[in-house]
Amino acid sequence: MANREIRRKQKIDNIVNEVEEIKLRDSIIIIFVIGLVVIIAYGLTLLARHVGLFDIRYIKPEVSSATINYENILAGTIFSREENEYYVMIGNFESNESVYLGSLGQLYKNKSGDKLPIYAVDLSEGLNKMIISDSSNSSAQTVSDLKINGHTLIKVSGGRNVKYIEGDENIKIELGI
């Protein structure tokens, strides 16, 4: 019986040793796999950095002076421009009918000699629609009084309406084209 007990203990010890060996082997395999994953991830990071995937390539914008286009203005600024005397051409420049009016303005700008600055108010823009009306008010001195019915040229002097001209042919005559 004593031999049987010894063999049993040896058998149990062998099984325990085998289980410990399996646990040790599994732990070594897990540690090896984790190490391999870390090494592969590090290698891919180095490769991506070498290829340039992590370059931000940020280019600092150059600071330059701002240029403002004073040709097209909003209706609210018709009587408050910087110059003392100027023209304001008003029309719906999106329509086919206003091609002639736009070309008159361009011809005036290209005209040589002494001339007044000319600005354009496009009635097709939402903020400018407040001045559209069925009847015109040629004596308007403020934007709230201004009513436009068709193509119009206003000569402003000292922030006041000094000439109110309607119609393409009358505008052409006023601009001297």
PDB file of C-alpha atoms in Angstrom:
ATOM      1  CA  MET A   1       0.000   0.000   0.000  1.00  0.00           C
ATOM      2  CA  ALA A   2       2.770   2.286   0.717  1.00  0.00           C
ATOM      3  CA  ASN A   3       3.986   1.863  -2.820  1.00  0.00           C
ATOM      4  CA  ARG A   4       0.558   2.661  -4.086  1.00  0.00           C
ATOM      5  CA  GLU A   5       0.463   5.868  -2.042  1.00  0.00           C
ATOM      6  CA  ILE A   6       3.889   6.849  -3.258  1.00  0.00           C
ATOM      7  CA  ARG A   7       2.924   6.229  -6.859  1.00  0.00           C
ATOM      8  CA  ARG A   8      -0.260   8.250  -6.364  1.00  0.00           C
ATOM      9  CA  LYS A   9       1.683  11.151  -4.906  1.00  0.00           C
ATOM     10  CA  GLN A  10       4.198  10.916  -7.695  1.00  0.00           C
ATOM     11  CA  LYS A  11       1.358  10.845 -10.213  1.00  0.00           C
ATOM     12  CA  ILE A  12      -0.248  13.910  -8.596  1.00  0.00           C
ATOM     13  CA  ASP A  13       3.134  15.644  -8.471  1.00  0.00           C
ATOM     14  CA  ASN A  14       3.677  14.850 -12.165  1.00  0.00           C
ATOM     15  CA  ILE A  15       0.247  16.250 -13.041  1.00  0.00           C
ATOM     16  CA  VAL A  16       0.916  19.405 -10.975  1.00  0.00           C
ATOM     17  CA  ASN A  17       4.320  19.801 -12.661  1.00  0.00           C
ATOM     18  CA  GLU A  18       2.743  19.338 -16.091  1.00  0.00           C
ATOM     19  CA  VAL A  19       0.067  21.958 -15.279  1.00  0.00           C
ATOM     20  CA  GLU A  20       2.733  24.371 -14.031  1.00  0.00           C
ATOM     21  CA  GLU A  21       4.800  23.750 -17.168  1.00  0.00           C
ATOM     22  CA  ILE A  22       1.732  24.416 -19.359  1.00  0.00           C
ATOM     23  CA  LYS A  23       0.990  27.629 -17.409  1.00  0.00           C
ATOM     24  CA  LEU A  24       4.621  28.713 -17.713  1.00  0.00           C
ATOM     25  CA  ARG A  25       4.668  27.866 -21.423  1.00  0.00           C
ATOM     26  CA  ASP A  26       1.362  29.773 -21.979  1.00  0.00           C
ATOM     27  CA  SER A  27       2.699  32.767 -20.041  1.00  0.00           C
ATOM     28  CA  ILE A  28       5.880  32.764 -22.121  1.00  0.00           C
ATOM     29  CA  ILE A  29       3.839  32.578 -25.359  1.00  0.00           C
ATOM     30  CA  ILE A  30       1.571  35.468 -24.215  1.00  0.00           C
ATOM     31  CA  ILE A  31       4.575  37.588 -23.239  1.00  0.00           C
ATOM     32  CA  PHE A  32       6.228  36.777 -26.579  1.00  0.00           C
ATOM     33  CA  VAL A  33       3.069  37.677 -28.575  1.00  0.00           C
ATOM     34  CA  ILE A  34       2.622  40.968 -26.662  1.00  0.00           C
ATOM     35  CA  GLY A  35       6.286  41.807 -27.234  1.00  0.00           C
ATOM     36  CA  LEU A  36       5.964  40.946 -30.918  1.00  0.00           C
ATOM     37  CA  VAL A  37       2.850  43.174 -31.257  1.00  0.00           C
ATOM     38  CA  VAL A  38       4.669  46.049 -29.535  1.00  0.00           C
ATOM     39  CA  ILE A  39       7.706  45.645 -31.791  1.00  0.00           C
ATOM     40  CA  ILE A  40       5.516  45.509 -34.935  1.00  0.00           C
ATOM     41  CA  ALA A  41       3.542  48.601 -33.831  1.00  0.00           C
ATOM     42  CA  TYR A  42       6.764  50.475 -33.107  1.00  0.00           C
ATOM     43  CA  GLY A  43       8.181  49.442 -36.473  1.00  0.00           C
ATOM     44  CA  LEU A  44       5.027  50.604 -38.284  1.00  0.00           C
ATOM     45  CA  THR A  45       5.209  53.924 -36.421  1.00  0.00           C
ATOM     46  CA  LEU A  46       8.823  54.411 -37.482  1.00  0.00           C
ATOM     47  CA  LEU A  47       7.918  53.504 -41.059  1.00  0.00           C
ATOM     48  CA  ALA A  48       4.973  55.917 -41.078  1.00  0.00           C
ATOM     49  CA  ARG A  49       7.155  58.685 -39.661  1.00  0.00           C
ATOM     50  CA  HIS A  50       9.810  57.983 -42.288  1.00  0.00           C
ATOM     51  CA  VAL A  51       7.199  58.069 -45.073  1.00  0.00           C
ATOM     52  CA  GLY A  52       5.881  61.362 -43.695  1.00  0.00           C
ATOM     53  CA  LEU A  53       2.417  60.404 -42.480  1.00  0.00           C
ATOM     54  CA  PHE A  54       2.893  62.359 -39.258  1.00  0.00           C
ATOM     55  CA  ASP A  55       4.134  65.564 -40.882  1.00  0.00           C
ATOM     56  CA  ILE A  56       1.670  68.348 -40.227  1.00  0.00           C
ATOM     57  CA  ARG A  57       3.148  70.478 -42.992  1.00  0.00           C
ATOM     58  CA  TYR A  58       1.664  73.610 -41.481  1.00  0.00           C
ATOM     59  CA  ILE A  59       2.456  76.695 -43.459  1.00  0.00           C
ATOM     60  CA  LYS A  60       2.038  79.904 -41.555  1.00  0.00           C
ATOM     61  CA  PRO A  61      -0.164  82.255 -43.569  1.00  0.00           C
ATOM     62  CA  GLU A  62       1.422  85.405 -44.832  1.00  0.00           C
ATOM     63  CA  VAL A  63       0.032  88.583 -43.390  1.00  0.00           C
ATOM     64  CA  SER A  64      -0.708  91.150 -46.035  1.00  0.00           C
ATOM     65  CA  SER A  65      -2.737  94.292 -46.187  1.00  0.00           C
ATOM     66  CA  ALA A  66      -6.433  93.763 -46.771  1.00  0.00           C
ATOM     67  CA  THR A  67      -7.913  94.954 -50.010  1.00  0.00           C
ATOM     68  CA  ILE A  68     -11.557  95.870 -50.037  1.00  0.00           C
ATOM     69  CA  ASN A  69     -13.612  95.939 -53.207  1.00  0.00           C
ATOM     70  CA  TYR A  70     -15.452  99.241 -53.122  1.00  0.00           C
ATOM     71  CA  GLU A  71     -17.165  98.739 -56.480  1.00  0.00           C
ATOM     72  CA  ASN A  72     -20.162  96.801 -55.174  1.00  0.00           C
ATOM     73  CA  ILE A  73     -21.741  98.268 -52.064  1.00  0.00           C
ATOM     74  CA  LEU A  74     -24.823  97.626 -49.975  1.00  0.00           C
ATOM     75  CA  ALA A  75     -27.814  99.909 -50.250  1.00  0.00           C
ATOM     76  CA  GLY A  76     -27.385 100.944 -46.623  1.00  0.00           C
ATOM     77  CA  THR A  77     -24.073 102.672 -47.427  1.00  0.00           C
ATOM     78  CA  ILE A  78     -25.222 104.719 -50.433  1.00  0.00           C
ATOM     79  CA  PHE A  79     -25.059 108.062 -48.604  1.00  0.00           C
ATOM     80  CA  SER A  80     -22.129 107.265 -46.310  1.00  0.00           C
ATOM     81  CA  ARG A  81     -19.133 106.647 -48.558  1.00  0.00           C
ATOM     82  CA  GLU A  82     -15.667 108.020 -47.832  1.00  0.00           C
ATOM     83  CA  GLU A  83     -15.456 110.294 -50.861  1.00  0.00           C
ATOM     84  CA  ASN A  84     -17.192 113.663 -50.902  1.00  0.00           C
ATOM     85  CA  GLU A  85     -18.678 113.198 -54.393  1.00  0.00           C
ATOM     86  CA  TYR A  86     -19.433 109.972 -56.289  1.00  0.00           C
ATOM     87  CA  TYR A  87     -21.984 108.087 -58.387  1.00  0.00           C
ATOM     88  CA  VAL A  88     -24.061 105.110 -57.291  1.00  0.00           C
ATOM     89  CA  MET A  89     -25.463 102.913 -60.050  1.00  0.00           C
ATOM     90  CA  ILE A  90     -28.452 100.849 -58.908  1.00  0.00           C
ATOM     91  CA  GLY A  91     -29.969  97.882 -60.743  1.00  0.00           C
ATOM     92  CA  ASN A  92     -30.541  94.147 -60.710  1.00  0.00           C
ATOM     93  CA  PHE A  93     -27.228  93.057 -62.204  1.00  0.00           C
ATOM     94  CA  GLU A  94     -28.267  89.395 -62.276  1.00  0.00           C
ATOM     95  CA  SER A  95     -30.933  90.032 -64.942  1.00  0.00           C
ATOM     96  CA  ASN A  96     -30.263  90.083 -68.680  1.00  0.00           C
ATOM     97  CA  GLU A  97     -31.754  93.588 -68.876  1.00  0.00           C
ATOM     98  CA  SER A  98     -28.932  94.976 -66.748  1.00  0.00           C
ATOM     99  CA  VAL A  99     -26.117  93.906 -69.059  1.00  0.00           C
ATOM    100  CA  TYR A 100     -26.279  97.315 -70.734  1.00  0.00           C
ATOM    101  CA  LEU A 101     -26.207  99.105 -67.370  1.00  0.00           C
ATOM    102  CA  GLY A 102     -23.189  97.060 -66.270  1.00  0.00           C
ATOM    103  CA  SER A 103     -21.366  97.854 -69.488  1.00  0.00           C
ATOM    104  CA  LEU A 104     -22.090 101.589 -68.988  1.00  0.00           C
ATOM    105  CA  GLY A 105     -20.456 101.378 -65.575  1.00  0.00           C
ATOM    106  CA  GLN A 106     -17.456  99.538 -67.006  1.00  0.00           C
ATOM    107  CA  LEU A 107     -17.097 102.087 -69.832  1.00  0.00           C
ATOM    108  CA  TYR A 108     -17.219 104.914 -67.302  1.00  0.00           C
ATOM    109  CA  LYS A 109     -14.533 103.286 -65.141  1.00  0.00           C
ATOM    110  CA  ASN A 110     -12.295 102.816 -68.205  1.00  0.00           C
ATOM    111  CA  LYS A 111     -12.892 106.375 -69.355  1.00  0.00           C
ATOM    112  CA  SER A 112      -9.800 108.555 -69.233  1.00  0.00           C
ATOM    113  CA  GLY A 113      -9.692 111.969 -67.648  1.00  0.00           C
ATOM    114  CA  ASP A 114     -11.147 113.404 -64.493  1.00  0.00           C
ATOM    115  CA  LYS A 115     -14.102 111.360 -63.272  1.00  0.00           C
ATOM    116  CA  LEU A 116     -15.953 110.610 -60.058  1.00  0.00           C
ATOM    117  CA  PRO A 117     -15.767 107.232 -58.332  1.00  0.00           C
ATOM    118  CA  ILE A 118     -18.680 104.974 -59.216  1.00  0.00           C
ATOM    119  CA  TYR A 119     -20.249 102.313 -57.032  1.00  0.00           C
ATOM    120  CA  ALA A 120     -22.864  99.676 -57.834  1.00  0.00           C
ATOM    121  CA  VAL A 121     -25.782  98.449 -55.741  1.00  0.00           C
ATOM    122  CA  ASP A 122     -27.083  95.092 -56.961  1.00  0.00           C
ATOM    123  CA  LEU A 123     -30.783  94.781 -56.223  1.00  0.00           C
ATOM    124  CA  SER A 124     -30.647  90.994 -56.627  1.00  0.00           C
ATOM    125  CA  GLU A 125     -28.813  90.731 -53.285  1.00  0.00           C
ATOM    126  CA  GLY A 126     -31.121  90.173 -50.326  1.00  0.00           C
ATOM    127  CA  LEU A 127     -29.964  93.102 -48.196  1.00  0.00           C
ATOM    128  CA  ASN A 128     -30.521  95.538 -51.051  1.00  0.00           C
ATOM    129  CA  LYS A 129     -34.128  94.542 -51.766  1.00  0.00           C
ATOM    130  CA  MET A 130     -35.405  96.964 -49.118  1.00  0.00           C
ATOM    131  CA  ILE A 131     -35.130  99.886 -51.563  1.00  0.00           C
ATOM    132  CA  ILE A 132     -37.116  98.270 -54.407  1.00  0.00           C
ATOM    133  CA  SER A 133     -40.512  99.870 -54.952  1.00  0.00           C
ATOM    134  CA  ASP A 134     -43.212 100.327 -57.597  1.00  0.00           C
ATOM    135  CA  SER A 135     -42.614 104.076 -57.570  1.00  0.00           C
ATOM    136  CA  SER A 136     -39.373 105.985 -57.164  1.00  0.00           C
ATOM    137  CA  ASN A 137     -38.489 108.770 -54.741  1.00  0.00           C
ATOM    138  CA  SER A 138     -36.040 111.088 -56.494  1.00  0.00           C
ATOM    139  CA  SER A 139     -35.743 113.464 -53.532  1.00  0.00           C
ATOM    140  CA  ALA A 140     -34.623 110.818 -50.990  1.00  0.00           C
ATOM    141  CA  GLN A 141     -31.786 111.960 -48.751  1.00  0.00           C
ATOM    142  CA  THR A 142     -31.608 108.865 -46.527  1.00  0.00           C
ATOM    143  CA  VAL A 143     -31.617 105.172 -47.291  1.00  0.00           C
ATOM    144  CA  SER A 144     -34.914 104.687 -45.462  1.00  0.00           C
ATOM    145  CA  ASP A 145     -36.581 107.205 -47.840  1.00  0.00           C
ATOM    146  CA  LEU A 146     -34.945 105.759 -50.965  1.00  0.00           C
ATOM    147  CA  LYS A 147     -37.274 103.933 -53.370  1.00  0.00           C
ATOM    148  CA  ILE A 148     -35.950 102.516 -56.649  1.00  0.00           C
ATOM    149  CA  ASN A 149     -38.011 101.505 -59.657  1.00  0.00           C
ATOM    150  CA  GLY A 150     -35.682 100.336 -62.429  1.00  0.00           C
ATOM    151  CA  HIS A 151     -32.145 101.322 -63.386  1.00  0.00           C
ATOM    152  CA  THR A 152     -31.038 104.398 -61.484  1.00  0.00           C
ATOM    153  CA  LEU A 153     -27.942 106.545 -61.122  1.00  0.00           C
ATOM    154  CA  ILE A 154     -27.596 108.760 -58.063  1.00  0.00           C
ATOM    155  CA  LYS A 155     -24.958 111.448 -57.761  1.00  0.00           C
ATOM    156  CA  VAL A 156     -24.080 111.939 -54.109  1.00  0.00           C
ATOM    157  CA  SER A 157     -22.231 114.997 -52.863  1.00  0.00           C
ATOM    158  CA  GLY A 158     -21.500 115.585 -49.201  1.00  0.00           C
ATOM    159  CA  GLY A 159     -23.676 112.631 -48.221  1.00  0.00           C
ATOM    160  CA  ARG A 160     -26.709 114.155 -50.003  1.00  0.00           C
ATOM    161  CA  ASN A 161     -28.584 113.170 -53.146  1.00  0.00           C
ATOM    162  CA  VAL A 162     -27.835 115.916 -55.693  1.00  0.00           C
ATOM    163  CA  LYS A 163     -28.915 114.098 -58.890  1.00  0.00           C
ATOM    164  CA  TYR A 164     -31.344 111.247 -59.374  1.00  0.00           C
ATOM    165  CA  ILE A 165     -31.335 109.818 -62.908  1.00  0.00           C
ATOM    166  CA  GLU A 166     -33.554 107.000 -64.182  1.00  0.00           C
ATOM    167  CA  GLY A 167     -33.297 105.029 -67.404  1.00  0.00           C
ATOM    168  CA  ASP A 168     -30.332 103.642 -69.315  1.00  0.00           C
ATOM    169  CA  GLU A 169     -30.132 106.429 -71.917  1.00  0.00           C
ATOM    170  CA  ASN A 170     -30.288 109.192 -69.288  1.00  0.00           C
ATOM    171  CA  ILE A 171     -27.569 107.419 -67.283  1.00  0.00           C
ATOM    172  CA  LYS A 172     -25.420 107.181 -70.421  1.00  0.00           C
ATOM    173  CA  ILE A 173     -25.788 110.924 -71.010  1.00  0.00           C
ATOM    174  CA  GLU A 174     -24.956 111.772 -67.389  1.00  0.00           C
ATOM    175  CA  LEU A 175     -21.816 109.624 -67.454  1.00  0.00           C
ATOM    176  CA  GLY A 176     -20.726 111.207 -70.737  1.00  0.00           C
ATOM    177  CA  ILE A 177     -20.320 107.964 -72.603  1.00  0.00           C
TER     178      ILE A 177
END
